[in-house]
Amino acid sequence: MKKAIFYHAGCPVCVAAEQQVLDALDKGRYELEVVHLGADRSRIVEAEQVGIQSVPALLLDGGVFHINFGASLADVKGGS
């Protein structure tokens, strides 16, 4: 099974996008991991390395899909 990772920071835009992704993703094809970067700051470096520039974002099949701008990764890193 392929893995999809949804990165977010807990803002209202992120939470709404998370719910839509959870509802839309084919759970028969993808195992979805949700990473809240505000709660798990140790994953910020990982997010940067895969190309995440803003959240919410979805890593799917090695491609990054930025979903509706919630916060830049720089803002997340700064603790905002």
CSV table of N, CA and C in Angstrom, one decimal:
chain,number,residue,atom,x,y,z
A,1,MET,N,0.8,-1.2,0.0
A,1,MET,CA,0.0,0.0,0.0
A,1,MET,C,0.9,1.2,0.0
A,2,LYS,N,0.5,2.2,-0.8
A,2,LYS,CA,1.3,3.5,-0.8
A,2,LYS,C,0.9,4.3,0.4
A,3,LYS,N,1.9,5.2,0.7
A,3,LYS,CA,1.7,6.1,1.9
A,3,LYS,C,1.5,7.5,1.4
A,4,ALA,N,0.6,8.2,2.0
A,4,ALA,CA,0.4,9.6,1.8
A,4,ALA,C,0.6,10.3,3.2
A,5,ILE,N,1.2,11.5,3.2
A,5,ILE,CA,1.4,12.2,4.4
A,5,ILE,C,0.8,13.6,4.3
A,6,PHE,N,-0.1,13.9,5.2
A,6,PHE,CA,-0.7,15.2,5.2
A,6,PHE,C,-0.1,16.0,6.3
A,7,TYR,N,0.6,17.2,6.0
A,7,TYR,CA,1.2,18.0,6.9
A,7,TYR,C,0.4,19.3,7.2
A,8,HIS,N,0.2,19.6,8.5
A,8,HIS,CA,-0.5,20.8,8.8
A,8,HIS,C,-0.1,21.4,10.1
A,9,ALA,N,-0.6,22.6,10.4
A,9,ALA,CA,-0.2,23.3,11.6
A,9,ALA,C,-1.3,23.6,12.6
A,10,GLY,N,-2.5,23.0,12.3
A,10,GLY,CA,-3.6,23.2,13.3
A,10,GLY,C,-4.5,24.4,13.1
A,11,CYS,N,-4.2,25.2,12.1
A,11,CYS,CA,-5.0,26.4,11.8
A,11,CYS,C,-6.3,26.0,11.2
A,12,PRO,N,-7.3,26.8,11.2
A,12,PRO,CA,-8.6,26.5,10.7
A,12,PRO,C,-8.6,26.0,9.2
A,13,VAL,N,-7.8,26.6,8.4
A,13,VAL,CA,-7.6,26.2,7.0
A,13,VAL,C,-7.1,24.8,7.0
A,14,CYS,N,-6.1,24.5,7.8
A,14,CYS,CA,-5.5,23.2,7.8
A,14,CYS,C,-6.5,22.1,8.3
A,15,VAL,N,-7.2,22.4,9.3
A,15,VAL,CA,-8.2,21.4,9.9
A,15,VAL,C,-9.3,21.1,8.8
A,16,ALA,N,-9.7,22.1,8.1
A,16,ALA,CA,-10.8,21.9,7.1
A,16,ALA,C,-10.2,21.1,6.0
A,17,ALA,N,-9.0,21.4,5.5
A,17,ALA,CA,-8.3,20.6,4.5
A,17,ALA,C,-8.1,19.2,4.9
A,18,GLU,N,-7.7,19.0,6.1
A,18,GLU,CA,-7.4,17.6,6.6
A,18,GLU,C,-8.7,16.8,6.5
A,19,GLN,N,-9.8,17.3,6.9
A,19,GLN,CA,-11.1,16.6,6.8
A,19,GLN,C,-11.4,16.2,5.4
A,20,GLN,N,-11.2,17.2,4.5
A,20,GLN,CA,-11.5,16.9,3.1
A,20,GLN,C,-10.6,15.9,2.5
A,21,VAL,N,-9.3,15.9,2.8
A,21,VAL,CA,-8.4,14.9,2.4
A,21,VAL,C,-8.7,13.5,2.9
A,22,LEU,N,-9.0,13.5,4.2
A,22,LEU,CA,-9.4,12.2,4.8
A,22,LEU,C,-10.6,11.6,4.1
A,23,ASP,N,-11.6,12.4,3.8
A,23,ASP,CA,-12.8,12.0,3.1
A,23,ASP,C,-12.6,11.5,1.7
A,24,ALA,N,-11.6,12.2,1.0
A,24,ALA,CA,-11.5,12.0,-0.4
A,24,ALA,C,-10.4,10.9,-0.8
A,25,LEU,N,-9.4,10.7,0.1
A,25,LEU,CA,-8.4,9.8,-0.3
A,25,LEU,C,-8.9,8.3,-0.3
A,26,ASP,N,-8.5,7.6,-1.3
A,26,ASP,CA,-8.9,6.2,-1.5
A,26,ASP,C,-8.1,5.4,-0.4
A,27,LYS,N,-8.7,5.0,0.6
A,27,LYS,CA,-8.1,4.3,1.7
A,27,LYS,C,-7.7,2.9,1.3
A,28,GLY,N,-8.2,2.4,0.2
A,28,GLY,CA,-7.8,1.1,-0.4
A,28,GLY,C,-6.4,1.2,-1.1
A,29,ARG,N,-6.0,2.4,-1.4
A,29,ARG,CA,-4.8,2.6,-2.1
A,29,ARG,C,-3.7,3.2,-1.3
A,30,TYR,N,-4.1,4.1,-0.3
A,30,TYR,CA,-3.2,4.9,0.4
A,30,TYR,C,-3.4,4.7,1.9
A,31,GLU,N,-2.3,4.6,2.6
A,31,GLU,CA,-2.3,4.7,4.1
A,31,GLU,C,-2.0,6.2,4.4
A,32,LEU,N,-2.8,6.9,5.1
A,32,LEU,CA,-2.6,8.3,5.3
A,32,LEU,C,-2.1,8.5,6.7
A,33,GLU,N,-1.0,9.3,6.8
A,33,GLU,CA,-0.4,9.7,8.1
A,33,GLU,C,-0.7,11.2,8.1
A,34,VAL,N,-1.2,11.7,9.3
A,34,VAL,CA,-1.4,13.1,9.5
A,34,VAL,C,-0.3,13.6,10.5
A,35,VAL,N,0.4,14.7,10.0
A,35,VAL,CA,1.5,15.2,10.8
A,35,VAL,C,1.1,16.7,11.2
A,36,HIS,N,0.9,16.9,12.5
A,36,HIS,CA,0.6,18.3,13.0
A,36,HIS,C,2.0,18.9,13.4
A,37,LEU,N,2.5,19.7,12.5
A,37,LEU,CA,3.8,20.3,12.8
A,37,LEU,C,3.9,21.2,14.0
A,38,GLY,N,2.8,21.7,14.4
A,38,GLY,CA,2.8,22.5,15.6
A,38,GLY,C,3.0,21.7,16.9
A,39,ALA,N,2.4,20.5,16.8
A,39,ALA,CA,2.5,19.5,17.9
A,39,ALA,C,3.7,18.6,17.9
A,40,ASP,N,4.2,18.4,16.7
A,40,ASP,CA,5.4,17.5,16.5
A,40,ASP,C,6.5,18.3,15.7
A,41,ARG,N,7.1,19.3,16.3
A,41,ARG,CA,8.0,20.1,15.7
A,41,ARG,C,9.3,19.4,15.1
A,42,SER,N,9.5,18.2,15.7
A,42,SER,CA,10.7,17.4,15.2
A,42,SER,C,10.5,17.0,13.7
A,43,ARG,N,9.3,17.1,13.2
A,43,ARG,CA,9.0,16.7,11.8
A,43,ARG,C,9.2,17.8,10.8
A,44,ILE,N,9.5,19.0,11.3
A,44,ILE,CA,9.6,20.2,10.4
A,44,ILE,C,10.7,20.0,9.4
A,45,VAL,N,11.9,19.5,9.9
A,45,VAL,CA,13.0,19.3,9.0
A,45,VAL,C,12.7,18.3,7.9
A,46,GLU,N,12.0,17.2,8.3
A,46,GLU,CA,11.5,16.2,7.3
A,46,GLU,C,10.6,16.9,6.2
A,47,ALA,N,9.7,17.7,6.7
A,47,ALA,CA,8.8,18.4,5.8
A,47,ALA,C,9.6,19.3,4.8
A,48,GLU,N,10.5,20.0,5.3
A,48,GLU,CA,11.4,20.8,4.4
A,48,GLU,C,12.1,20.0,3.4
A,49,GLN,N,12.6,18.9,3.8
A,49,GLN,CA,13.4,18.0,2.9
A,49,GLN,C,12.6,17.4,1.8
A,50,VAL,N,11.3,17.2,2.0
A,50,VAL,CA,10.5,16.7,0.9
A,50,VAL,C,9.9,17.8,0.0
A,51,GLY,N,10.1,19.0,0.4
A,51,GLY,CA,9.7,20.1,-0.4
A,51,GLY,C,8.4,20.9,0.1
A,52,ILE,N,8.0,20.7,1.3
A,52,ILE,CA,6.9,21.4,1.8
A,52,ILE,C,7.3,22.9,2.1
A,53,GLN,N,6.5,23.8,1.5
A,53,GLN,CA,6.8,25.2,1.7
A,53,GLN,C,5.7,25.9,2.5
A,54,SER,N,4.5,25.4,2.5
A,54,SER,CA,3.5,25.9,3.3
A,54,SER,C,2.5,24.8,3.7
A,55,VAL,N,1.7,25.0,4.7
A,55,VAL,CA,0.7,24.0,5.1
A,55,VAL,C,-0.6,24.6,5.0
A,56,PRO,N,-1.6,23.8,4.7
A,56,PRO,CA,-1.6,22.4,4.6
A,56,PRO,C,-1.0,21.9,3.3
A,57,ALA,N,-0.4,20.7,3.4
A,57,ALA,CA,0.2,20.1,2.2
A,57,ALA,C,0.1,18.6,2.3
A,58,LEU,N,0.1,18.0,1.1
A,58,LEU,CA,-0.1,16.5,1.0
A,58,LEU,C,1.1,16.0,0.2
A,59,LEU,N,1.8,15.1,0.8
A,59,LEU,CA,2.9,14.4,0.1
A,59,LEU,C,2.3,13.1,-0.4
A,60,LEU,N,2.2,12.9,-1.8
A,60,LEU,CA,1.6,11.8,-2.4
A,60,LEU,C,2.4,11.3,-3.5
A,61,ASP,N,2.8,10.0,-3.5
A,61,ASP,CA,3.7,9.5,-4.5
A,61,ASP,C,4.9,10.3,-4.8
A,62,GLY,N,5.5,10.9,-3.8
A,62,GLY,CA,6.7,11.6,-3.9
A,62,GLY,C,6.5,13.1,-4.4
A,63,GLY,N,5.3,13.4,-4.7
A,63,GLY,CA,4.9,14.8,-5.1
A,63,GLY,C,4.3,15.6,-4.0
A,64,VAL,N,4.6,16.9,-3.9
A,64,VAL,CA,4.0,17.7,-2.9
A,64,VAL,C,2.9,18.5,-3.5
A,65,PHE,N,1.8,18.5,-2.8
A,65,PHE,CA,0.6,19.2,-3.2
A,65,PHE,C,0.3,20.2,-2.1
A,66,HIS,N,0.5,21.5,-2.4
A,66,HIS,CA,0.1,22.5,-1.4
A,66,HIS,C,-1.3,22.9,-1.6
A,67,ILE,N,-2.0,22.8,-0.5
A,67,ILE,CA,-3.5,22.9,-0.5
A,67,ILE,C,-3.9,24.2,0.2
A,68,ASN,N,-4.5,25.1,-0.5
A,68,ASN,CA,-5.0,26.4,0.1
A,68,ASN,C,-4.0,26.9,1.2
A,69,PHE,N,-3.5,28.1,1.0
A,69,PHE,CA,-2.4,28.6,1.9
A,69,PHE,C,-3.0,28.8,3.3
A,70,GLY,N,-2.4,28.2,4.3
A,70,GLY,CA,-2.7,28.4,5.7
A,70,GLY,C,-1.6,29.1,6.4
A,71,ALA,N,-0.3,28.6,6.3
A,71,ALA,CA,0.8,29.2,6.9
A,71,ALA,C,2.1,28.7,6.1
A,72,SER,N,3.1,29.6,6.0
A,72,SER,CA,4.3,29.2,5.4
A,72,SER,C,5.1,28.3,6.4
A,73,LEU,N,6.0,27.5,6.0
A,73,LEU,CA,6.8,26.7,6.9
A,73,LEU,C,7.6,27.5,7.7
A,74,ALA,N,8.1,28.7,7.2
A,74,ALA,CA,8.9,29.6,8.0
A,74,ALA,C,8.1,30.1,9.2
A,75,ASP,N,6.8,30.4,9.0
A,75,ASP,CA,5.9,30.8,10.1
A,75,ASP,C,5.8,29.7,11.2
A,76,VAL,N,5.7,28.4,10.7
A,76,VAL,CA,5.5,27.3,11.6
A,76,VAL,C,6.8,27.1,12.4
A,77,LYS,N,7.9,27.3,11.7
A,77,LYS,CA,9.2,27.1,12.4
A,77,LYS,C,9.4,28.2,13.5
A,78,GLY,N,8.9,29.4,13.2
A,78,GLY,CA,9.0,30.5,14.1
A,78,GLY,C,8.1,30.4,15.3
A,79,GLY,N,7.3,29.4,15.3
A,79,GLY,CA,6.4,29.1,16.5
A,79,GLY,C,5.1,29.8,16.4
A,80,SER,N,4.8,30.4,15.2
A,80,SER,CA,3.5,31.1,15.0
A,80,SER,C,2.4,30.1,14.9
